[in-house]
Coordinates of N, CA and C and ligand atoms in Angstrom, one line a residue:
M16 N 179.1 -44.2 -120.1 CA 180.3 -44.7 -119.4 C 180.1 -44.5 -117.9
S17 N 180.4 -45.5 -117.1 CA 180.2 -45.3 -115.6 C 181.3 -44.4 -115.0
E18 N 180.9 -43.8 -113.9 CA 181.8 -42.9 -113.2 C 183.0 -43.6 -112.6
K19 N 184.2 -42.9 -112.6 CA 185.4 -43.5 -112.0 C 185.2 -43.6 -110.4
R20 N 185.5 -44.7 -109.9 CA 185.4 -44.9 -108.4 C 186.8 -45.1 -107.8
V21 N 187.2 -44.1 -107.0 CA 188.5 -44.3 -106.4 C 188.3 -44.3 -104.9
I22 N 189.0 -45.2 -104.3 CA 188.8 -45.4 -102.8 C 190.2 -45.2 -102.1
Q23 N 190.1 -44.5 -101.0 CA 191.4 -44.3 -100.2 C 191.5 -45.3 -99.1
F24 N 192.7 -45.8 -98.9 CA 193.0 -46.8 -97.9 C 194.2 -46.4 -97.0
E25 N 194.1 -46.8 -95.8 CA 195.3 -46.8 -94.9 C 195.5 -48.2 -94.5
I26 N 196.6 -48.8 -94.8 CA 196.8 -50.3 -94.5 C 198.0 -50.5 -93.6
Y27 N 197.8 -51.3 -92.6 CA 198.9 -51.8 -91.7 C 199.9 -52.6 -92.5
R28 N 201.1 -52.3 -92.4 CA 202.1 -53.1 -93.1 C 203.2 -53.5 -92.1
Y29 N 203.6 -54.7 -92.2 CA 204.7 -55.2 -91.4 C 205.2 -56.5 -91.9
D30 N 206.5 -56.4 -92.4 CA 207.1 -57.7 -92.8 C 208.3 -57.9 -91.9
P31 N 208.2 -58.8 -90.9 CA 209.3 -58.9 -89.9 C 210.7 -59.2 -90.6
D32 N 210.7 -59.7 -91.8 CA 212.0 -60.0 -92.5 C 212.7 -58.8 -92.9
K33 N 211.9 -57.6 -93.1 CA 212.6 -56.5 -93.6 C 212.2 -55.1 -92.9
D34 N 211.1 -55.1 -92.1 CA 210.7 -53.9 -91.5 C 211.2 -53.9 -90.0
D35 N 211.7 -52.7 -89.6 CA 212.1 -52.6 -88.1 C 210.8 -52.6 -87.3
R36 N 209.8 -51.9 -87.8 CA 208.6 -51.7 -87.1 C 207.4 -51.6 -88.1
P37 N 206.2 -51.8 -87.6 CA 205.0 -51.7 -88.5 C 204.8 -50.2 -88.9
Y38 N 204.1 -50.0 -90.0 CA 203.8 -48.6 -90.4 C 202.5 -48.7 -91.2
M39 N 201.9 -47.5 -91.4 CA 200.6 -47.5 -92.1 C 200.9 -47.0 -93.5
Q40 N 200.4 -47.7 -94.5 CA 200.6 -47.3 -95.9 C 199.3 -46.6 -96.5
N41 N 199.5 -45.4 -97.0 CA 198.4 -44.7 -97.6 C 198.4 -45.1 -99.1
L42 N 197.2 -45.4 -99.6 CA 197.1 -45.6 -101.1 C 195.7 -45.5 -101.5
E43 N 195.6 -45.3 -102.8 CA 194.2 -45.3 -103.4 C 194.1 -46.3 -104.5
V44 N 192.9 -46.7 -104.8 CA 192.7 -47.7 -105.8 C 191.5 -47.3 -106.7
E45 N 191.6 -47.6 -107.9 CA 190.4 -47.3 -108.8 C 189.7 -48.7 -108.9
L46 N 188.4 -48.7 -108.7 CA 187.6 -49.9 -108.7 C 186.9 -50.1 -110.0
K47 N 186.6 -51.4 -110.3 CA 185.8 -51.7 -111.5 C 184.3 -51.7 -111.0
D48 N 183.4 -51.7 -111.9 CA 182.0 -51.7 -111.5 C 181.6 -53.0 -110.7
S49 N 182.3 -54.1 -111.0 CA 181.9 -55.3 -110.3 C 182.5 -55.3 -108.8
D50 N 183.3 -54.4 -108.5 CA 183.9 -54.4 -107.1 C 182.9 -53.8 -106.1
K51 N 182.3 -54.7 -105.4 CA 181.2 -54.2 -104.4 C 181.7 -54.4 -103.0
M52 N 182.4 -55.4 -102.7 CA 182.8 -55.7 -101.3 C 184.2 -55.3 -101.0
L53 N 184.5 -55.2 -99.7 CA 185.9 -54.8 -99.3 C 186.9 -55.7 -99.9
L54 N 186.6 -57.0 -99.9 CA 187.6 -58.0 -100.4 C 187.9 -57.7 -101.9
D55 N 186.9 -57.3 -102.6 CA 187.1 -57.0 -104.1 C 188.1 -55.9 -104.2
A56 N 187.9 -54.9 -103.3 CA 188.8 -53.7 -103.4 C 190.3 -54.1 -103.0
I57 N 190.4 -54.9 -102.0 CA 191.7 -55.4 -101.6 C 192.4 -56.2 -102.7
L58 N 191.6 -57.0 -103.3 CA 192.2 -57.8 -104.4 C 192.6 -56.9 -105.6
R59 N 191.8 -55.8 -105.8 CA 192.1 -54.9 -106.9 C 193.4 -54.1 -106.5
I60 N 193.6 -53.8 -105.2 CA 194.8 -53.2 -104.8 C 196.0 -54.1 -105.2
K61 N 195.8 -55.4 -104.8 CA 196.9 -56.4 -105.1 C 197.2 -56.5 -106.6
D62 N 196.1 -56.4 -107.4 CA 196.3 -56.6 -108.9 C 196.9 -55.3 -109.5
N63 N 196.5 -54.1 -109.0 CA 196.9 -52.9 -109.8 C 197.7 -51.9 -109.0
V64 N 197.8 -52.0 -107.7 CA 198.6 -51.0 -107.0 C 199.8 -51.6 -106.3
D65 N 199.6 -52.6 -105.5 CA 200.7 -53.2 -104.7 C 200.5 -54.6 -104.4
D66 N 201.2 -55.5 -105.1 CA 200.9 -56.9 -104.9 C 201.6 -57.5 -103.7
S67 N 202.3 -56.7 -102.9 CA 203.1 -57.3 -101.8 C 202.2 -57.4 -100.5
I68 N 201.0 -56.8 -100.5 CA 200.2 -56.8 -99.3 C 199.7 -58.3 -99.0
A69 N 200.0 -58.7 -97.8 CA 199.7 -60.1 -97.4 C 198.3 -60.2 -96.7
I70 N 197.4 -61.0 -97.3 CA 196.1 -61.3 -96.6 C 195.8 -62.7 -96.8
R71 N 194.8 -63.2 -95.9 CA 194.3 -64.6 -96.1 C 192.9 -64.4 -96.7
R72 N 192.5 -65.2 -97.6 CA 191.1 -65.3 -98.0 C 191.0 -66.6 -98.9
S73 N 189.7 -67.0 -98.9 CA 189.5 -68.2 -99.7 C 188.2 -68.2 -100.4
C74 N 187.1 -68.3 -99.6 CA 185.8 -68.6 -100.2 C 185.1 -67.4 -100.9
R75 N 185.3 -66.2 -100.4 CA 184.7 -65.0 -100.9 C 183.2 -64.9 -100.6
E76 N 182.7 -65.8 -99.7 CA 181.3 -65.9 -99.4 C 180.9 -66.0 -98.0
G77 N 181.8 -65.6 -97.1 CA 181.5 -65.6 -95.6 C 181.4 -67.0 -95.1
V78 N 182.1 -68.0 -95.6 CA 182.0 -69.4 -95.2 C 183.3 -69.9 -94.6
C79 N 184.5 -69.5 -95.2 CA 185.7 -70.1 -94.7 C 186.3 -69.4 -93.5
G80 N 185.9 -68.1 -93.3 CA 186.3 -67.4 -92.1 C 187.8 -66.9 -92.1
S81 N 188.4 -67.0 -93.3 CA 189.9 -66.7 -93.3 C 190.2 -65.2 -93.5
D82 N 189.2 -64.3 -93.9 CA 189.6 -62.9 -94.2 C 189.0 -62.0 -93.1
A83 N 189.0 -62.4 -91.9 CA 188.6 -61.5 -90.8 C 189.8 -60.5 -90.6
M84 N 189.4 -59.3 -90.4 CA 190.4 -58.2 -90.2 C 189.8 -57.1 -89.4
N85 N 190.6 -56.1 -89.0 CA 190.0 -55.0 -88.3 C 189.9 -53.8 -89.3
V86 N 188.6 -53.4 -89.5 CA 188.3 -52.4 -90.5 C 187.7 -51.2 -89.8
N87 N 188.4 -50.1 -90.0 CA 187.9 -48.8 -89.3 C 187.6 -49.1 -87.8
G88 N 188.5 -49.9 -87.2 CA 188.3 -50.1 -85.8 C 187.5 -51.3 -85.3
K89 N 186.8 -52.0 -86.3 CA 185.9 -53.1 -85.9 C 186.3 -54.3 -86.6
N90 N 186.3 -55.5 -86.0 CA 186.6 -56.7 -86.7 C 185.4 -57.2 -87.6
M91 N 185.7 -57.6 -88.8 CA 184.7 -58.0 -89.7 C 185.4 -58.9 -90.8
L92 N 184.5 -59.5 -91.6 CA 185.0 -60.2 -92.8 C 185.1 -59.3 -94.0
A93 N 186.2 -59.3 -94.7 CA 186.3 -58.4 -95.8 C 185.3 -58.8 -96.9
C94 N 185.0 -60.1 -97.1 CA 184.2 -60.5 -98.2 C 182.7 -60.2 -98.0
T95 N 182.3 -60.0 -96.8 CA 180.9 -59.8 -96.6 C 180.6 -58.3 -96.2
T96 N 181.6 -57.5 -96.3 CA 181.5 -56.1 -95.9 C 181.3 -55.2 -97.2
N97 N 180.2 -54.5 -97.3 CA 179.9 -53.7 -98.5 C 180.7 -52.4 -98.4
L98 N 181.4 -52.1 -99.5 CA 182.2 -50.9 -99.5 C 181.4 -49.6 -99.2
N99 N 180.1 -49.6 -99.6 CA 179.3 -48.5 -99.4 C 179.0 -48.2 -97.9
D100 N 179.3 -49.2 -97.1 CA 179.0 -49.0 -95.6 C 180.3 -48.5 -94.9
L101 N 181.4 -48.2 -95.6 CA 182.6 -47.9 -94.9 C 183.0 -46.4 -95.2
K102 N 183.4 -45.8 -94.1 CA 184.0 -44.4 -94.3 C 185.4 -44.5 -94.8
Q103 N 185.8 -43.4 -95.6 CA 187.2 -43.4 -96.1 C 188.0 -42.3 -95.3
P104 N 189.3 -42.5 -95.2 CA 190.0 -43.6 -95.7 C 189.6 -44.9 -95.0
I105 N 189.6 -46.0 -95.7 CA 189.3 -47.3 -95.0 C 190.6 -47.8 -94.4
V106 N 190.5 -47.9 -93.0 CA 191.7 -48.3 -92.3 C 191.7 -49.8 -92.0
L107 N 192.7 -50.5 -92.5 CA 192.8 -51.9 -92.4 C 193.9 -52.3 -91.5
R108 N 193.6 -53.1 -90.4 CA 194.7 -53.6 -89.5 C 194.4 -55.1 -89.3
P109 N 195.5 -55.8 -88.9 CA 195.3 -57.2 -88.6 C 194.4 -57.4 -87.3
L110 N 193.8 -58.5 -87.1 CA 193.0 -58.8 -86.0 C 193.8 -58.5 -84.7
P111 N 193.2 -57.7 -83.8 CA 194.0 -57.3 -82.6 C 194.3 -58.5 -81.6
G112 N 195.4 -58.4 -80.9 CA 195.7 -59.3 -79.8 C 196.4 -60.6 -80.2
L113 N 196.7 -60.8 -81.5 CA 197.4 -62.0 -81.9 C 198.7 -61.5 -82.6
P114 N 199.8 -62.3 -82.5 CA 201.0 -61.9 -83.2 C 200.8 -61.8 -84.7
V115 N 201.5 -60.8 -85.2 CA 201.3 -60.5 -86.7 C 202.4 -61.4 -87.4
V116 N 202.0 -62.2 -88.4 CA 202.9 -62.9 -89.2 C 203.4 -62.0 -90.3
R117 N 202.5 -61.3 -91.0 CA 202.9 -60.3 -92.0 C 201.6 -59.5 -92.3
D118 N 201.7 -58.2 -92.4 CA 200.6 -57.3 -92.8 C 199.3 -57.7 -92.1
L119 N 198.3 -58.2 -92.9 CA 197.0 -58.4 -92.3 C 196.9 -59.9 -91.8
I120 N 197.9 -60.6 -91.8 CA 197.9 -62.0 -91.4 C 198.4 -62.2 -90.0
V121 N 197.6 -62.8 -89.2 CA 198.0 -63.1 -87.8 C 198.2 -64.5 -87.5
D122 N 199.0 -64.8 -86.5 CA 199.3 -66.2 -86.1 C 198.1 -66.7 -85.2
M123 N 197.4 -67.7 -85.7 CA 196.1 -68.2 -85.1 C 196.4 -69.3 -84.1
T124 N 197.6 -69.6 -83.8 CA 197.9 -70.7 -82.9 C 197.2 -70.8 -81.6
H125 N 197.2 -69.7 -80.9 CA 196.5 -69.6 -79.6 C 195.0 -69.8 -79.8
F126 N 194.5 -69.2 -80.8 CA 193.0 -69.3 -81.1 C 192.6 -70.8 -81.3
F127 N 193.4 -71.5 -82.2 CA 193.0 -72.9 -82.5 C 193.4 -73.8 -81.3
D128 N 194.4 -73.5 -80.6 CA 194.7 -74.3 -79.4 C 193.5 -74.3 -78.4
Q129 N 193.0 -73.1 -78.2 CA 191.9 -72.9 -77.3 C 190.6 -73.7 -77.9
Y130 N 190.4 -73.5 -79.2 CA 189.3 -74.2 -79.8 C 189.4 -75.8 -79.6
H131 N 190.6 -76.3 -79.8 CA 190.8 -77.8 -79.6 C 190.7 -78.2 -78.2
S132 N 191.0 -77.3 -77.3 CA 191.0 -77.6 -75.8 C 189.6 -77.9 -75.3
V133 N 188.5 -77.5 -76.0 CA 187.1 -77.7 -75.5 C 186.6 -79.0 -76.0
M134 N 187.4 -79.8 -76.7 CA 186.9 -81.1 -77.3 C 185.7 -80.9 -78.2
P135 N 186.0 -80.2 -79.3 CA 184.9 -79.8 -80.2 C 184.4 -80.9 -81.1
Y136 N 183.9 -82.0 -80.5 CA 183.4 -83.1 -81.3 C 182.5 -83.9 -80.3
L137 N 181.6 -84.6 -81.0 CA 180.6 -85.4 -80.2 C 181.3 -86.5 -79.4
I138 N 180.9 -86.7 -78.1 CA 181.5 -87.8 -77.4 C 180.3 -88.6 -76.9
N139 N 180.3 -89.9 -77.4 CA 179.2 -90.8 -77.1 C 179.7 -92.2 -77.3
D140 N 179.9 -92.9 -76.1 CA 180.5 -94.2 -76.2 C 179.5 -95.3 -76.5
A141 N 178.2 -95.0 -76.5 CA 177.2 -96.0 -76.8 C 177.4 -96.6 -78.2
P142 N 177.2 -97.9 -78.4 CA 177.4 -98.4 -79.8 C 176.5 -97.6 -80.8
P143 N 177.1 -97.2 -81.9 CA 176.3 -96.4 -82.9 C 175.2 -97.2 -83.4
P144 N 174.0 -96.6 -83.6 CA 172.9 -97.3 -84.2 C 173.2 -97.6 -85.7
E145 N 172.3 -98.4 -86.3 CA 172.6 -98.8 -87.7 C 172.7 -97.6 -88.6
K146 N 171.8 -96.6 -88.4 CA 171.8 -95.4 -89.4 C 172.5 -94.2 -88.8
E147 N 171.9 -93.6 -87.8 CA 172.4 -92.3 -87.2 C 171.8 -92.1 -85.8
R148 N 172.5 -91.2 -85.1 CA 172.0 -90.9 -83.7 C 170.9 -89.8 -83.9
L149 N 169.7 -90.2 -83.7 CA 168.6 -89.2 -83.9 C 168.4 -88.2 -82.8
Q150 N 167.8 -87.1 -83.2 CA 167.4 -86.1 -82.2 C 166.0 -85.7 -82.5
S151 N 165.3 -85.2 -81.5 CA 163.9 -84.7 -81.7 C 164.1 -83.3 -82.4
P152 N 163.1 -82.8 -83.1 CA 163.3 -81.5 -83.7 C 163.6 -80.4 -82.6
E153 N 163.0 -80.6 -81.4 CA 163.3 -79.6 -80.3 C 164.7 -79.7 -79.9
A154 N 165.3 -80.9 -79.8 CA 166.7 -81.0 -79.3 C 167.6 -80.5 -80.4
R155 N 167.2 -80.7 -81.7 CA 168.0 -80.1 -82.8 C 168.0 -78.6 -82.8
E156 N 166.9 -78.1 -82.4 CA 166.7 -76.6 -82.4 C 167.7 -75.9 -81.4
E157 N 168.0 -76.7 -80.4 CA 168.9 -76.1 -79.3 C 170.3 -75.8 -79.9
L158 N 170.6 -76.4 -81.1 CA 171.9 -76.2 -81.7 C 172.0 -75.0 -82.6
N159 N 170.8 -74.4 -82.9 CA 170.7 -73.2 -83.8 C 171.4 -72.1 -83.1
G160 N 172.2 -71.3 -83.9 CA 173.0 -70.2 -83.3 C 174.3 -70.6 -82.7
L161 N 174.6 -71.9 -82.8 CA 175.8 -72.5 -82.2 C 176.7 -73.1 -83.3
Y162 N 176.0 -74.0 -84.1 CA 176.8 -74.8 -85.1 C 177.3 -73.9 -86.3
E163 N 176.7 -72.7 -86.5 CA 177.0 -71.9 -87.7 C 178.4 -71.2 -87.6
C164 N 179.1 -71.3 -86.5 CA 180.3 -70.6 -86.4 C 181.3 -71.0 -87.4
I165 N 182.0 -70.0 -88.0 CA 183.0 -70.4 -89.1 C 184.4 -70.2 -88.6
L166 N 184.6 -70.0 -87.3 CA 185.9 -69.9 -86.7 C 186.8 -68.8 -87.3
C167 N 186.2 -67.6 -87.5 CA 186.9 -66.5 -88.1 C 187.8 -65.8 -87.1
A168 N 187.5 -65.9 -85.8 CA 188.2 -65.3 -84.7 C 187.9 -63.8 -84.5
A169 N 186.9 -63.3 -85.3 CA 186.6 -61.9 -85.1 C 186.2 -61.6 -83.6
C170 N 185.4 -62.6 -83.0 CA 184.9 -62.4 -81.6 C 186.1 -62.5 -80.6
S171 N 186.9 -63.5 -80.7 CA 187.9 -63.7 -79.6 C 188.9 -62.6 -79.7
T172 N 189.2 -62.1 -80.9 CA 190.2 -61.0 -81.0 C 189.6 -59.6 -80.8
A173 N 188.3 -59.6 -80.5 CA 187.7 -58.3 -80.1 C 187.5 -58.3 -78.5
C174 N 188.0 -59.3 -77.9 CA 187.7 -59.5 -76.4 C 188.9 -59.1 -75.6
P175 N 188.8 -58.1 -74.8 CA 190.0 -57.7 -73.9 C 190.5 -58.9 -73.0
S176 N 189.6 -59.7 -72.5 CA 190.0 -60.8 -71.7 C 190.9 -61.8 -72.5
F177 N 190.6 -62.0 -73.8 CA 191.4 -62.8 -74.6 C 192.7 -62.2 -75.0
W178 N 192.7 -60.9 -75.2 CA 194.0 -60.2 -75.4 C 195.0 -60.4 -74.3
W179 N 194.5 -60.3 -73.1 CA 195.4 -60.4 -71.9 C 195.9 -61.8 -71.6
N180 N 195.0 -62.8 -71.9 CA 195.3 -64.2 -71.5 C 195.0 -65.2 -72.6
P181 N 195.5 -65.0 -73.8 CA 195.1 -65.9 -74.9 C 195.5 -67.4 -74.7
D182 N 196.5 -67.6 -73.8 CA 196.9 -68.9 -73.5 C 196.1 -69.6 -72.4
K183 N 195.3 -68.7 -71.6 CA 194.6 -69.3 -70.5 C 193.0 -69.2 -70.6
F184 N 192.6 -68.1 -71.2 CA 191.1 -67.9 -71.4 C 190.7 -68.5 -72.7
V185 N 189.7 -69.4 -72.7 CA 189.3 -70.1 -73.9 C 188.8 -69.1 -75.0
G186 N 188.2 -68.0 -74.6 CA 187.7 -67.0 -75.5 C 186.3 -67.3 -76.1
P187 N 185.7 -66.3 -76.6 CA 184.3 -66.5 -77.0 C 184.0 -67.6 -78.0
A188 N 184.9 -67.7 -79.0 CA 184.7 -68.7 -80.1 C 184.8 -70.1 -79.5
G189 N 185.8 -70.3 -78.7 CA 186.0 -71.7 -78.1 C 184.8 -72.0 -77.2
L190 N 184.4 -71.0 -76.4 CA 183.3 -71.3 -75.5 C 182.0 -71.5 -76.2
L191 N 181.8 -70.8 -77.3 CA 180.6 -71.0 -78.1 C 180.5 -72.5 -78.5
Q192 N 181.7 -73.0 -79.0 CA 181.8 -74.4 -79.4 C 181.7 -75.4 -78.2
A193 N 182.2 -75.0 -77.1 CA 182.0 -75.8 -75.9 C 180.5 -76.0 -75.6
Y194 N 179.8 -74.9 -75.7 CA 178.4 -75.0 -75.4 C 177.6 -75.7 -76.5
R195 N 178.1 -75.6 -77.7 CA 177.5 -76.3 -78.8 C 177.4 -77.8 -78.5
F196 N 178.4 -78.4 -77.9 CA 178.4 -79.8 -77.5 C 177.7 -80.1 -76.2
L197 N 177.8 -79.1 -75.2 CA 177.1 -79.3 -74.0 C 175.6 -79.3 -74.3
A198 N 175.1 -78.6 -75.3 CA 173.7 -78.4 -75.6 C 173.2 -79.6 -76.5
D199 N 174.1 -80.5 -76.9 CA 173.8 -81.5 -77.9 C 173.2 -82.7 -77.2
S200 N 171.9 -83.1 -77.4 CA 171.3 -84.2 -76.7 C 172.0 -85.5 -76.9
R201 N 172.8 -85.6 -78.0 CA 173.5 -86.9 -78.2 C 174.8 -87.0 -77.5
D202 N 175.3 -85.9 -76.9 CA 176.6 -86.0 -76.3 C 176.5 -86.5 -74.9
Q203 N 177.5 -87.3 -74.4 CA 177.5 -87.9 -73.1 C 178.5 -87.4 -72.2
A204 N 179.3 -86.4 -72.6 CA 180.4 -85.9 -71.8 C 180.2 -84.6 -71.0
T205 N 179.0 -84.4 -70.6 CA 178.6 -83.1 -69.9 C 179.5 -82.8 -68.7
A206 N 179.7 -83.8 -67.9 CA 180.5 -83.6 -66.6 C 181.9 -83.3 -67.0
E207 N 182.5 -84.1 -67.9 CA 183.9 -83.9 -68.3 C 184.1 -82.5 -68.9
R208 N 183.1 -82.1 -69.7 CA 183.2 -80.8 -70.4 C 183.1 -79.6 -69.3
L209 N 182.2 -79.8 -68.4 CA 182.1 -78.7 -67.3 C 183.4 -78.7 -66.5
D210 N 183.9 -79.9 -66.1 CA 185.1 -79.9 -65.3 C 186.2 -79.2 -66.0
N211 N 186.3 -79.4 -67.4 CA 187.3 -78.8 -68.2 C 187.3 -77.2 -68.2
L212 N 186.1 -76.7 -67.9 CA 185.9 -75.3 -68.0 C 185.8 -74.6 -66.6
E213 N 185.7 -75.4 -65.6 CA 185.5 -74.8 -64.2 C 186.9 -74.3 -63.7
D214 N 187.2 -73.1 -64.0 CA 188.5 -72.6 -63.8 C 188.5 -71.1 -63.8
P215 N 189.2 -70.4 -63.0 CA 189.2 -68.9 -63.0 C 189.5 -68.3 -64.3
Y216 N 190.3 -68.9 -65.1 CA 190.7 -68.3 -66.4 C 189.9 -68.9 -67.5
R217 N 189.7 -70.2 -67.7 CA 189.2 -70.8 -68.9 C 187.8 -70.2 -69.3
L218 N 187.0 -70.1 -68.3 CA 185.6 -69.6 -68.5 C 185.4 -68.3 -67.8
F219 N 185.8 -68.2 -66.6 CA 185.4 -67.1 -65.8 C 186.1 -65.8 -66.0
R220 N 187.1 -65.8 -67.0 CA 187.7 -64.5 -67.4 C 186.7 -63.7 -68.3
C221 N 185.6 -64.3 -68.7 CA 184.6 -63.6 -69.4 C 183.9 -62.6 -68.5
H222 N 183.9 -61.3 -68.8 CA 183.3 -60.3 -67.9 C 182.1 -59.7 -68.6
T223 N 181.5 -60.4 -69.6 CA 180.3 -60.0 -70.3 C 180.5 -58.6 -70.9
I224 N 181.6 -58.4 -71.5 CA 181.8 -57.1 -72.2 C 181.0 -57.0 -73.5
M225 N 180.7 -58.2 -74.1 CA 179.8 -58.3 -75.2 C 180.4 -57.9 -76.6
N226 N 181.7 -57.5 -76.6 CA 182.3 -57.2 -77.9 C 182.1 -58.4 -78.9
C227 N 182.2 -59.6 -78.4 CA 182.1 -60.8 -79.3 C 180.8 -60.8 -80.0
T228 N 179.7 -60.5 -79.3 CA 178.4 -60.6 -80.0 C 178.2 -59.4 -80.9
D229 N 178.8 -58.3 -80.6 CA 178.7 -57.1 -81.4 C 179.4 -57.3 -82.8
V230 N 180.5 -58.1 -82.8 CA 181.3 -58.2 -84.1 C 181.0 -59.4 -84.9
C231 N 180.3 -60.4 -84.3 CA 180.2 -61.7 -85.1 C 179.6 -61.5 -86.4
P232 N 180.3 -61.8 -87.5 CA 179.7 -61.6 -88.8 C 178.6 -62.6 -89.2
K233 N 178.4 -63.7 -88.4 CA 177.3 -64.6 -88.6 C 176.2 -64.3 -87.7
G234 N 176.2 -63.3 -87.0 CA 175.1 -62.9 -86.1 C 174.9 -63.8 -84.9
L235 N 176.0 -64.5 -84.5 CA 175.9 -65.4 -83.3 C 176.1 -64.7 -82.0
N236 N 175.8 -65.4 -80.9 CA 175.9 -64.7 -79.6 C 176.7 -65.5 -78.6
P237 N 178.1 -65.4 -78.8 CA 178.9 -66.2 -77.8 C 178.6 -65.8 -76.4
S238 N 178.3 -64.6 -76.1 CA 178.1 -64.1 -74.8 C 176.9 -64.9 -74.1
H239 N 175.9 -65.1 -74.9 CA 174.7 -65.9 -74.4 C 175.1 -67.3 -74.1
A240 N 175.9 -67.9 -75.0 CA 176.4 -69.3 -74.8 C 177.2 -69.4 -73.5
I241 N 178.1 -68.4 -73.3 CA 178.9 -68.4 -72.1 C 178.1 -68.3 -70.9
G242 N 177.0 -67.5 -70.9 CA 176.1 -67.4 -69.8 C 175.4 -68.8 -69.5
K243 N 175.1 -69.5 -70.6 CA 174.5 -70.8 -70.4 C 175.4 -71.8 -69.7
I244 N 176.7 -71.7 -70.1 CA 177.7 -72.6 -69.4 C 177.8 -72.3 -68.0
K245 N 177.8 -71.0 -67.7 CA 177.9 -70.6 -66.2 C 176.7 -71.1 -65.5
E246 N 175.5 -71.0 -66.1 CA 174.3 -71.5 -65.5 C 174.4 -73.0 -65.2
M247 N 174.9 -73.7 -66.2 CA 175.0 -75.2 -66.0 C 176.0 -75.5 -64.8
L248 N 177.0 -74.7 -64.7 CA 178.0 -74.9 -63.6 C 177.3 -74.6 -62.2
V249 N 176.5 -73.5 -62.2 CA 175.9 -73.1 -60.9 C 174.8 -74.2 -60.6
R250 N 174.1 -74.7 -61.6 CA 173.0 -75.7 -61.3 C 173.6 -77.0 -60.8
R251 N 174.8 -77.3 -61.2 CA 175.3 -78.6 -60.7 C 175.9 -78.5 -59.3
T252 N 176.1 -77.3 -58.8 CA 176.6 -77.2 -57.5 C 175.5 -77.0 -56.4
V253 N 174.3 -76.8 -56.9 CA 173.2 -76.6 -55.9 C 172.4 -77.9 -55.6
Ligands
SF4_330 S1 181.3 -66.9 -83.1 FE1 181.1 -65.5 -84.9 S2 182.9 -64.1 -84.7 FE2 183.3 -65.8 -83.3 S3 184.6 -67.2 -84.6 FE3 182.4 -67.9 -84.8 S4 181.6 -66.8 -86.6 FE4 183.6 -65.8 -86.0
FES331 S1 186.9 -65.3 -97.9 FE1 186.0 -66.9 -96.8 S2 184.9 -65.9 -95.2 FE2 185.7 -64.3 -96.4

């Protein structure tokens, strides 16, 4: 018979409809053998201990980006975080810097507004070819490390510049996407894209703190992409 596995948690709770203020809930949960990842444990809590805890999740495979949260002080995806890598009690909080809707769910409006503001789509007014707009293998390679973003918001909500100005600073996730299209050989809107970012807040609030790169669960480097955009702006002024 396998050994009993009990894990201690401290979980941020706040339901604006009934709580005056947020509080931390201490609880423990007994896991089954199949519970390996943090998300498994949270779902076990909801099944067996307290089903009122509110979280977002969907794919369970690090693809949808919906279960990013702050775990023991660092933003990560619950579904790709192995329980063996976490110290107990495991402290769960919502992503920092965004308004809390309830418990571990934050309001992502600013995050997605900023994402949409960078025109995250290909702009090319040339008549489309019969099949597809081709790229050389080298040009395609330029997009590696950019297109894989799952918009989980772990990076932007780890960034102090985004905490202070979520309505003005695009933030690391949005800027990574801005560069994803600036770097695309098929895109024709380079000047428009750079004009859109040449602003003391939208791009230049990045002070290269690097929290974004430290926390990205997909191993991407928004800080590097932001540096590339700054380089493009400097090059066009000389
Ligand atoms: S860059 Fe990484 S951390 Fe930021 S939103 Fe994309 S996947 Fe998440
Ligand atoms: S549940 Fe989809 S990324 Fe974790």
